[in-house]
mmCIF file of N, CA and C and ligand atoms in Angstrom:
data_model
loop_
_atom_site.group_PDB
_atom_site.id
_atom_site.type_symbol
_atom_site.label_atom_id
_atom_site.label_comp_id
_atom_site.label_asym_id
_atom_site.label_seq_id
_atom_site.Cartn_x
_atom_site.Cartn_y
_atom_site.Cartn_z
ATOM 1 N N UNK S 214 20.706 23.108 32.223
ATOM 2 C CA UNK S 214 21.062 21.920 31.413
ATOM 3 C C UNK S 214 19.833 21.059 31.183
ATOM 4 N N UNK S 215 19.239 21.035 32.223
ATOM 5 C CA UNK S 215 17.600 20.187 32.203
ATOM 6 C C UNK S 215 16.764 20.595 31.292
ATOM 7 N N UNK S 216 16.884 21.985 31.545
ATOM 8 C CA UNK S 216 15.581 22.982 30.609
ATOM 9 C C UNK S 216 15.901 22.773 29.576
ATOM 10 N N UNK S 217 17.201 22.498 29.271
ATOM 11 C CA UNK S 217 18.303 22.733 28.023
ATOM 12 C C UNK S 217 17.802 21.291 27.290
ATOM 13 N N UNK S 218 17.773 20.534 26.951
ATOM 14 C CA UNK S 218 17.343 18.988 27.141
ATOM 15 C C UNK S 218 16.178 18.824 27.229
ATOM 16 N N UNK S 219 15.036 19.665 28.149
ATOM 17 C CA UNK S 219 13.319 19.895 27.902
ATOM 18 C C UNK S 219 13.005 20.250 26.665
ATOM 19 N N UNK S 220 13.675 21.158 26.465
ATOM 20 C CA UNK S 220 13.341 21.978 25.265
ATOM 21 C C UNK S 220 13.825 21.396 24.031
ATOM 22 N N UNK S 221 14.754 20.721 23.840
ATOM 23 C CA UNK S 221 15.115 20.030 22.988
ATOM 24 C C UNK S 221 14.022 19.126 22.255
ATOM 25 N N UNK S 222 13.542 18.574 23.630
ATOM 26 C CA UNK S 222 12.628 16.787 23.081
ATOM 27 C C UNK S 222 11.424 17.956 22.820
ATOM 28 N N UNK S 223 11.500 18.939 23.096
ATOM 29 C CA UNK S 223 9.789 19.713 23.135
ATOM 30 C C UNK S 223 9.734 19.645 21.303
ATOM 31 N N UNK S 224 10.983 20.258 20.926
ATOM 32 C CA UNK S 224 11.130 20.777 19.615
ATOM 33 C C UNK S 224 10.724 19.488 18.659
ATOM 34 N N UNK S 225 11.919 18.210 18.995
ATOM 35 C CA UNK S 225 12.037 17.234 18.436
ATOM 36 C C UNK S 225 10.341 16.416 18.212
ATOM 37 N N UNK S 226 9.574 16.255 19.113
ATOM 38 C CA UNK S 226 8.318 16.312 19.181
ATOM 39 C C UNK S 226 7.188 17.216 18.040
ATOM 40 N N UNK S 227 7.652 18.241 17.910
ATOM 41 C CA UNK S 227 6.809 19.209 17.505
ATOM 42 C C UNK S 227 7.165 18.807 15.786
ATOM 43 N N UNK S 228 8.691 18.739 15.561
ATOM 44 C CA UNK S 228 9.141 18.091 14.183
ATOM 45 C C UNK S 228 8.594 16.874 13.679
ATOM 46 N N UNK S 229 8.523 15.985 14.786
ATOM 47 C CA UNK S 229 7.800 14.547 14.089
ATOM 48 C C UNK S 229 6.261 15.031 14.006
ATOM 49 N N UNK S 230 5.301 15.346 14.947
ATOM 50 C CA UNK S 230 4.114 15.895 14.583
ATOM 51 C C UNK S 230 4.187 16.290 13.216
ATOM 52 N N UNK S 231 5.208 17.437 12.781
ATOM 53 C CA UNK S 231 4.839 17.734 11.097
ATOM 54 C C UNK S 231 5.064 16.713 10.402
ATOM 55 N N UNK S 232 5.980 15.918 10.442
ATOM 56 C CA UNK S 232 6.274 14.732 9.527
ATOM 57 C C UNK S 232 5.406 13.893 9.600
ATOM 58 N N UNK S 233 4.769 13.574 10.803
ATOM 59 C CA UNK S 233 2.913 12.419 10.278
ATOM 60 C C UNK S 233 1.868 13.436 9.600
ATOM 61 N N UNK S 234 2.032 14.973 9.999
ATOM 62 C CA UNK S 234 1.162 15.726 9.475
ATOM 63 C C UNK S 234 0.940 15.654 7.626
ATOM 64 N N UNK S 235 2.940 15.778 7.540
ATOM 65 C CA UNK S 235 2.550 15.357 5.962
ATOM 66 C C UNK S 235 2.662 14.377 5.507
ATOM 67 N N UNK S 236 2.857 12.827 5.961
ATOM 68 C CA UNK S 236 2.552 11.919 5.640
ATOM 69 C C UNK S 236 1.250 12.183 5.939
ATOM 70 N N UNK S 237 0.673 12.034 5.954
ATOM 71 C CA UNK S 237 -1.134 12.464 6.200
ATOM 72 C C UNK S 237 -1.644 12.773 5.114
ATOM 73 N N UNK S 238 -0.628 13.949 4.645
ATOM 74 C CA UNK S 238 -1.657 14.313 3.474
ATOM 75 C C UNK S 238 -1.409 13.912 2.245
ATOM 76 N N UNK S 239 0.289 13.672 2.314
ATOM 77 C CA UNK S 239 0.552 12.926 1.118
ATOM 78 C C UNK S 239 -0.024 12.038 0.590
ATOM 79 N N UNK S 240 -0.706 11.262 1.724
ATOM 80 C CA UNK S 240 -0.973 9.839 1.751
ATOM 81 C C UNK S 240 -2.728 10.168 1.476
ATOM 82 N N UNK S 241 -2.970 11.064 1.515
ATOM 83 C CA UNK S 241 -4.527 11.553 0.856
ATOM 84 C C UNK S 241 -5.207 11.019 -0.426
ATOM 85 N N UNK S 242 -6.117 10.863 -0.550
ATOM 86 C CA UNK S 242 -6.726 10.905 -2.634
ATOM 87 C C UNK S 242 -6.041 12.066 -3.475
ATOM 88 N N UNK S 243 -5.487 11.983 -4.385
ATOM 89 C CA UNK S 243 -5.195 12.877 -5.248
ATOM 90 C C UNK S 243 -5.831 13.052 -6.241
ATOM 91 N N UNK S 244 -7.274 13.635 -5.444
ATOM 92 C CA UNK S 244 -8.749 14.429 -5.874
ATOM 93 C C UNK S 244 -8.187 15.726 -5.616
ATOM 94 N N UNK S 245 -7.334 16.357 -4.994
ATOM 95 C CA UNK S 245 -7.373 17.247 -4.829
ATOM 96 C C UNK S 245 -5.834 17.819 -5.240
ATOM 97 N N UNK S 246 -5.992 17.891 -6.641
ATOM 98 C CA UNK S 246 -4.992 18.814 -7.454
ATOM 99 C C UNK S 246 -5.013 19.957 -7.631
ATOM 100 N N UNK S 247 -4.048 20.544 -7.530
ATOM 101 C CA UNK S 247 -3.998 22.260 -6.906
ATOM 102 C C UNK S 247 -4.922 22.776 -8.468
ATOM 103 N N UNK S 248 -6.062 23.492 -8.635
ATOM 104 C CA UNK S 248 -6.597 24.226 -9.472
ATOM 105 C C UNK S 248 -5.447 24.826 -10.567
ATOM 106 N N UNK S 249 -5.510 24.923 -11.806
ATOM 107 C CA UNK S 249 -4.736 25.661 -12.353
ATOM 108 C C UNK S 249 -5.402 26.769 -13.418
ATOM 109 N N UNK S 250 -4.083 27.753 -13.736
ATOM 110 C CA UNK S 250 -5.235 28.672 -14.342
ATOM 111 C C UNK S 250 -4.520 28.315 -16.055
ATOM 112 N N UNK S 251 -5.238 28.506 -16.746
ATOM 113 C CA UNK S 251 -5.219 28.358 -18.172
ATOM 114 C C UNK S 251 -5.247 29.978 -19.340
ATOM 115 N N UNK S 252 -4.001 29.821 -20.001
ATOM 116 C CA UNK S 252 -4.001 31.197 -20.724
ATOM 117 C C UNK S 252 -4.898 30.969 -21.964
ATOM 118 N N UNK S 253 -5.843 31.664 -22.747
ATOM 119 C CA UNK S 253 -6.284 31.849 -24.050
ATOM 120 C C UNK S 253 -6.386 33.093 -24.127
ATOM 121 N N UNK S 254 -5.112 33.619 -25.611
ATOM 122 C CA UNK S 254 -5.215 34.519 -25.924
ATOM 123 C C UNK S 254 -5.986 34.924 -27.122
ATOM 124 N N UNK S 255 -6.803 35.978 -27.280
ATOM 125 C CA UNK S 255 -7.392 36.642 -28.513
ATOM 126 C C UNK S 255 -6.895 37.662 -29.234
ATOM 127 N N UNK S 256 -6.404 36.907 -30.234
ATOM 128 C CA UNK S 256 -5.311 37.774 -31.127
ATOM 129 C C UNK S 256 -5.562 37.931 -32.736
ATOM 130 N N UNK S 257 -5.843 38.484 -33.509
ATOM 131 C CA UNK S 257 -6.347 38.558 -34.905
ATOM 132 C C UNK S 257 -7.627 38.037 -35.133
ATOM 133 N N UNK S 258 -8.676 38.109 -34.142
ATOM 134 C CA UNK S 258 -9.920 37.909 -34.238
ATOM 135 C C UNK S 258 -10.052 36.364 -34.110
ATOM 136 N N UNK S 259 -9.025 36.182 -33.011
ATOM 137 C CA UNK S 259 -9.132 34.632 -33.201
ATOM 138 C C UNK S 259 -8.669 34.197 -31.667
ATOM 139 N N UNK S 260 -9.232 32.825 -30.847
ATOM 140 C CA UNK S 260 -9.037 32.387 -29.848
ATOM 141 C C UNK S 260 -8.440 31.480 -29.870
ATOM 142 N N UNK S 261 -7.142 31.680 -28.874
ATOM 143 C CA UNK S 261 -6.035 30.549 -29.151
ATOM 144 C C UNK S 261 -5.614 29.926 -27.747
ATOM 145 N N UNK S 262 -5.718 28.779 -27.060
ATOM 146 C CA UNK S 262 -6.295 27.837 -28.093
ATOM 147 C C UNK S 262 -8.037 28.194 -28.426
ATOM 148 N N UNK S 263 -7.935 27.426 -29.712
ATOM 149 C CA UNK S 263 -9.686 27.591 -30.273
ATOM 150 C C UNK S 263 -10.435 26.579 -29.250
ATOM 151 N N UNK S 264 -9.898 25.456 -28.832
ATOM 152 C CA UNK S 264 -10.455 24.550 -28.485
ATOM 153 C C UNK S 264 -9.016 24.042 -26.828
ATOM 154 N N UNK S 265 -9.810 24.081 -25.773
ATOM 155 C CA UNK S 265 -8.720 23.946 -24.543
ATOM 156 C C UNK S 265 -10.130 22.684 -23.842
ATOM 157 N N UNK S 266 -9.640 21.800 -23.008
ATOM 158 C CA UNK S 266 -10.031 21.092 -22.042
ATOM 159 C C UNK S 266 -9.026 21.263 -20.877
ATOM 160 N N UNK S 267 -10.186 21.615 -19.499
ATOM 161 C CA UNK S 267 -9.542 21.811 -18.016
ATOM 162 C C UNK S 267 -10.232 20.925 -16.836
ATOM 163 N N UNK S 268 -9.579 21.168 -15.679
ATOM 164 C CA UNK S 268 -10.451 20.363 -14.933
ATOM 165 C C UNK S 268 -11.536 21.101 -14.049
ATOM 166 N N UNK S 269 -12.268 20.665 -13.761
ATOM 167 C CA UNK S 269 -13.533 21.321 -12.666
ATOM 168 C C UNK S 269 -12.517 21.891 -11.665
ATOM 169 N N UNK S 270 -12.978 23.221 -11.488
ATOM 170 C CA UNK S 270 -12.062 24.016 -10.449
ATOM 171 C C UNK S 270 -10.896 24.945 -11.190
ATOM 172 N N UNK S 271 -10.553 24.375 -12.303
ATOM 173 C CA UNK S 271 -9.869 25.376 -12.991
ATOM 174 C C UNK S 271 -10.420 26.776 -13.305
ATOM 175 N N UNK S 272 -9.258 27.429 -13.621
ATOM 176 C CA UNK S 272 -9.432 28.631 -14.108
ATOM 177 C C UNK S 272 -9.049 28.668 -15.394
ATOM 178 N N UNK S 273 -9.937 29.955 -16.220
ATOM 179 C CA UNK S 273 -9.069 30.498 -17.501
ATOM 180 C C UNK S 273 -8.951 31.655 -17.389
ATOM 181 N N UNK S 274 -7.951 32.535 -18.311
ATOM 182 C CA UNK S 274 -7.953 34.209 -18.271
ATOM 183 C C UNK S 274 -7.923 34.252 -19.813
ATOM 184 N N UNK S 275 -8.670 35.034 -20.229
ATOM 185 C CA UNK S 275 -8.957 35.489 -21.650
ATOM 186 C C UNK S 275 -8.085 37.163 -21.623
ATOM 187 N N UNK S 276 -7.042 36.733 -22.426
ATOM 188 C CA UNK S 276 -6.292 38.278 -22.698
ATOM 189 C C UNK S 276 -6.475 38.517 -24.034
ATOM 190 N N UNK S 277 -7.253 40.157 -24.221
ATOM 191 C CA UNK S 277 -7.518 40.856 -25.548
ATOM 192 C C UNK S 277 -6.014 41.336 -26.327
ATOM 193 N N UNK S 278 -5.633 40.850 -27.247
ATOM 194 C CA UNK S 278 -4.295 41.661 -27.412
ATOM 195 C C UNK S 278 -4.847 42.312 -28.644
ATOM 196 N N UNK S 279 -5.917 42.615 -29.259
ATOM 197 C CA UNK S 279 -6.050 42.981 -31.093
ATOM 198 C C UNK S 279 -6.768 44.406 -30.184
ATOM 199 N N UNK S 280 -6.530 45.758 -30.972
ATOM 200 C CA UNK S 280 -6.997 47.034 -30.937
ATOM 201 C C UNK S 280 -8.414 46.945 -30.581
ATOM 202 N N UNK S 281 -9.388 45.924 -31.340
ATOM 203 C CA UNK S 281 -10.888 46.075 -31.408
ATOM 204 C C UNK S 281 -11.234 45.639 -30.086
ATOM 205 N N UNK S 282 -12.386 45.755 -29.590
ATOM 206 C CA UNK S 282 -12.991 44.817 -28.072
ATOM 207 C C UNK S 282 -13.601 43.366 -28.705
ATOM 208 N N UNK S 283 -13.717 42.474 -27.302
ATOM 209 C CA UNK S 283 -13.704 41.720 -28.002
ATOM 210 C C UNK S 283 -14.657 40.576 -26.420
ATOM 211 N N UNK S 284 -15.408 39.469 -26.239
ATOM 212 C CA UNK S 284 -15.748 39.154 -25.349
ATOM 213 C C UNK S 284 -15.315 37.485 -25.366
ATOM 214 N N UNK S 285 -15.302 36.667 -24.119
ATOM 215 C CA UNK S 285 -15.651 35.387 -24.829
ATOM 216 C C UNK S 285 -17.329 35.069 -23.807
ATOM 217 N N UNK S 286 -18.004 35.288 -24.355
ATOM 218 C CA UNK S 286 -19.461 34.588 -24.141
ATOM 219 C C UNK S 286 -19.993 33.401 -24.560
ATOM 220 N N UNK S 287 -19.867 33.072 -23.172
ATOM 221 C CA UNK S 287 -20.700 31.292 -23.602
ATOM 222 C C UNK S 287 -22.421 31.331 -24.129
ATOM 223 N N UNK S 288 -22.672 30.434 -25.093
ATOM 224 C CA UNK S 288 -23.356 30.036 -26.302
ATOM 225 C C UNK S 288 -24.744 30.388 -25.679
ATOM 226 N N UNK S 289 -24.642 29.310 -24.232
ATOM 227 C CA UNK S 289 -26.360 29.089 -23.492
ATOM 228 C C UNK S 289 -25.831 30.498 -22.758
ATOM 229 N N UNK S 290 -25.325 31.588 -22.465
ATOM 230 C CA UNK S 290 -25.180 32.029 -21.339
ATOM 231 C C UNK S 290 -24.851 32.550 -19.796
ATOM 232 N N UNK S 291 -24.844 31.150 -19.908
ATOM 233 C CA UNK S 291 -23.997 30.623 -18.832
ATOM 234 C C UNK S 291 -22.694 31.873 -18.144
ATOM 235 N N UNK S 292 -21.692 31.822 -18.908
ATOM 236 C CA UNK S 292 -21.374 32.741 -18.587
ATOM 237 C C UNK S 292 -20.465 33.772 -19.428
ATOM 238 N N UNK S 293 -19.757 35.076 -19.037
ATOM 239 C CA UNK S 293 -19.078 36.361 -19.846
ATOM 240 C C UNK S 293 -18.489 37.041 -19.434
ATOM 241 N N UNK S 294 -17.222 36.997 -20.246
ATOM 242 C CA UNK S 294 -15.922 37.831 -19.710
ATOM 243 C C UNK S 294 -16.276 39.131 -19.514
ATOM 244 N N UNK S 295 -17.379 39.664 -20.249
ATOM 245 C CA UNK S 295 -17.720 41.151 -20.491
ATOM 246 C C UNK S 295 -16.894 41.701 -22.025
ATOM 247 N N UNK S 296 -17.063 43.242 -21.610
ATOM 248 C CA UNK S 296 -15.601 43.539 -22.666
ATOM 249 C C UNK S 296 -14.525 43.682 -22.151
ATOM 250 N N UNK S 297 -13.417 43.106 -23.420
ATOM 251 C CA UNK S 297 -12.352 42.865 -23.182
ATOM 252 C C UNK S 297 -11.620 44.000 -23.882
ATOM 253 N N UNK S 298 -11.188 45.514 -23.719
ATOM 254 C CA UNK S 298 -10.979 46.147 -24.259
ATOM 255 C C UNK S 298 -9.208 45.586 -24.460
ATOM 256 N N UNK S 299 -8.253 45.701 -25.569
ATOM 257 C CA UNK S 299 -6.741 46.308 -25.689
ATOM 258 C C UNK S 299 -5.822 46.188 -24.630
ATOM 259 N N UNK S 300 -5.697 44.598 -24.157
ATOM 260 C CA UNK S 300 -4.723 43.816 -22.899
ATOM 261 C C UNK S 300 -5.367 44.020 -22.450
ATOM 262 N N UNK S 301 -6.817 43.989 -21.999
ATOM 263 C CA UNK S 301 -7.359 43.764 -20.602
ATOM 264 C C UNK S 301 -7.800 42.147 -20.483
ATOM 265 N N UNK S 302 -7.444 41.919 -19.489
ATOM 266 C CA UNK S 302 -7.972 39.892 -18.784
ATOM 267 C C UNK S 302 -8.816 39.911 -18.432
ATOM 268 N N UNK S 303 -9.595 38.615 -18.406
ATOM 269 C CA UNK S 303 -10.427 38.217 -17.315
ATOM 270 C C UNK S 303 -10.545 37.332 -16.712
ATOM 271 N N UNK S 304 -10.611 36.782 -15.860
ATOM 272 C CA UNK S 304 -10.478 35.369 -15.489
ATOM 273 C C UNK S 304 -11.724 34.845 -15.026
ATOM 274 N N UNK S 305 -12.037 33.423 -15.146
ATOM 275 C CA UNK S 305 -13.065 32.759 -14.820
ATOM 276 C C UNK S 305 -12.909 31.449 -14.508
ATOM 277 N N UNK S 306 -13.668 31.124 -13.332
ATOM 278 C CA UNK S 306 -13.258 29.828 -13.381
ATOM 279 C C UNK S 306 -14.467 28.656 -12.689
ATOM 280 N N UNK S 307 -14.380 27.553 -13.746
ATOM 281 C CA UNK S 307 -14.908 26.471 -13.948
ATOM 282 C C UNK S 307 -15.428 25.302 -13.082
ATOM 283 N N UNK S 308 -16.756 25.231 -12.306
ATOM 284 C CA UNK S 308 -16.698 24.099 -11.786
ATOM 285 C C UNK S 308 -17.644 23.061 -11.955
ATOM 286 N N UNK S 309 -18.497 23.086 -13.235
ATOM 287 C CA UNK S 309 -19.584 22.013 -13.730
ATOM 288 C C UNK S 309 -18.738 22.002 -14.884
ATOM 289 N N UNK S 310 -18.948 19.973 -14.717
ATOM 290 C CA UNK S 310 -17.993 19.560 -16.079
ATOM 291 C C UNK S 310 -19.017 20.194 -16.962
ATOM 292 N N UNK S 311 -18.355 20.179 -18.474
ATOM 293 C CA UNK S 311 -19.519 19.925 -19.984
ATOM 294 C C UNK S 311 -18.489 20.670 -20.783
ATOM 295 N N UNK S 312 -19.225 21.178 -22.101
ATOM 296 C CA UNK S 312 -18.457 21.524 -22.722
ATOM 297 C C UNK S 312 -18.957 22.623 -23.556
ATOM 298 N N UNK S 313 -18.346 23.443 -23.171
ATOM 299 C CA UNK S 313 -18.895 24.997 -23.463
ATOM 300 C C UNK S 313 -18.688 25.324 -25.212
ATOM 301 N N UNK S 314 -19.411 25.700 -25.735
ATOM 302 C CA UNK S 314 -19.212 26.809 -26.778
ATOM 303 C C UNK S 314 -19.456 28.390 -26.632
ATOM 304 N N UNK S 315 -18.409 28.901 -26.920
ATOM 305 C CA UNK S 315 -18.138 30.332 -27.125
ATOM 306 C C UNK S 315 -18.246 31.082 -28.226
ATOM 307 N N UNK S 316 -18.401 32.462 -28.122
ATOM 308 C CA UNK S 316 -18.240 32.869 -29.060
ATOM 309 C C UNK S 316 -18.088 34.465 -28.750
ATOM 310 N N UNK S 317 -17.399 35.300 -29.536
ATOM 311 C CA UNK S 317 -17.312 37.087 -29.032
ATOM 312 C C UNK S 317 -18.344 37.526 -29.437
ATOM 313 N N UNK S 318 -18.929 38.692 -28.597
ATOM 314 C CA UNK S 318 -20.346 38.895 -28.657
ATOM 315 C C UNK S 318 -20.252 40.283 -29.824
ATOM 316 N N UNK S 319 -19.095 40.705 -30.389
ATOM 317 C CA UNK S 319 -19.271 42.028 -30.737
ATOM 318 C C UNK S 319 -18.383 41.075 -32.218
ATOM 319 N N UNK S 320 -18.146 40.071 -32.738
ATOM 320 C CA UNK S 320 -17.999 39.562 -33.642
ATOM 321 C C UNK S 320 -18.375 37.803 -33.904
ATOM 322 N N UNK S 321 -19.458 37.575 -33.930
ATOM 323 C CA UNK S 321 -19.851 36.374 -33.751
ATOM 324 C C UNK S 321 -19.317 35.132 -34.172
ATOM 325 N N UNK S 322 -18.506 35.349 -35.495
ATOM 326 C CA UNK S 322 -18.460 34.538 -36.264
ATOM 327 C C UNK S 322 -16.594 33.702 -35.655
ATOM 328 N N UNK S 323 -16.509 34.825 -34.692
ATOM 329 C CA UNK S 323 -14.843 33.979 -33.315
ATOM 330 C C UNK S 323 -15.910 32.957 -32.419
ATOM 331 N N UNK S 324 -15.366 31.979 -32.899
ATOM 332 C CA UNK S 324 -16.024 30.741 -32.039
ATOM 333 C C UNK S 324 -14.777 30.101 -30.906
ATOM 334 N N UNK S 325 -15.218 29.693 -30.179
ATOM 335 C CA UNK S 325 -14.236 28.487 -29.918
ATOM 336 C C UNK S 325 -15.199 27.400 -28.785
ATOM 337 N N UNK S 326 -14.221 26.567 -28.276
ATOM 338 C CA UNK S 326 -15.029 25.654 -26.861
ATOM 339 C C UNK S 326 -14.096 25.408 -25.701
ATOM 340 N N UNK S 327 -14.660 25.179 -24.412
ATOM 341 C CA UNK S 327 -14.182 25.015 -23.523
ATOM 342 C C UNK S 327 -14.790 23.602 -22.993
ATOM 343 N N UNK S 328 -13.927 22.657 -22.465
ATOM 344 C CA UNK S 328 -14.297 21.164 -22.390
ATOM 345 C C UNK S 328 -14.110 21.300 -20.705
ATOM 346 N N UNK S 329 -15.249 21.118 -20.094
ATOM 347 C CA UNK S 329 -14.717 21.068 -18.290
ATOM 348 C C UNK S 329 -14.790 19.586 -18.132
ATOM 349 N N UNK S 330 -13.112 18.663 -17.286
ATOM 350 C CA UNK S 330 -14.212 17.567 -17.177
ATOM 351 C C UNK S 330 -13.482 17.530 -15.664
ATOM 352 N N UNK S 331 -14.758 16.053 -14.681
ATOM 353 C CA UNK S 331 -14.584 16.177 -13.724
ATOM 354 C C UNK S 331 -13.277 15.390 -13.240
HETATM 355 CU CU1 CU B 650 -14.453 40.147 -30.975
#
């Protein structure tokens, strides 16, 4: 009956610990928003959205849906999906604000931009 009753307050203890645990964090800066990932699809030689803004830490995935290959390569370099052959993704993700221009490396004239801010 004792043990029975030990074990009880042991538990009851261990429950409030989590409950300051997440008041704790609730009660944090909400600097720290869960990353999200962002769809742009490339479909008729075209990037949709043409123009997306995310936050530092985000992700994007670039899905090829048109027969031809197709890349999204940033302007300075920076960085490249590679090829994107016929539904293949890629994902990448973002952690210096600015604001990217893109463009497909195997048809130049598909532009778009990516806006990182902090
Ligand atoms: Cu292309």
């Amino acid at each position: 009956m004792l043990v029975k009753r030990t074990y009880t307050r042991r538990q009851a203890g261990a429950l409030l610990g989590a409950g300051f645990a997440a008041l704790f964090l609730s009660g944090a800066p909400r600097a720290g928003e869960a990353p999200r990932t962002h769809k742009i699809d490339i479909r008729k030689f075209k990037f949709a959205p043409a123009a997306l803004i995310i936050k530092a830490g985000d992700s994007v995935e670039w899905t090829n849906h048109d027969i031809a290959p197709h890349t999204a390569t940033d302007e300075e370099g920076d960085w490249d999906t590679g090829t994107l052959s016929r539904s293949q993704s890629a994902t990448l993700t973002f952690k210096t604000p600015g604001t990217y221009s893109y463009f497909c490396a195997f048809h130049p004239q598909m532009t778009a931009t990516l806006t990182v801010e902090a």
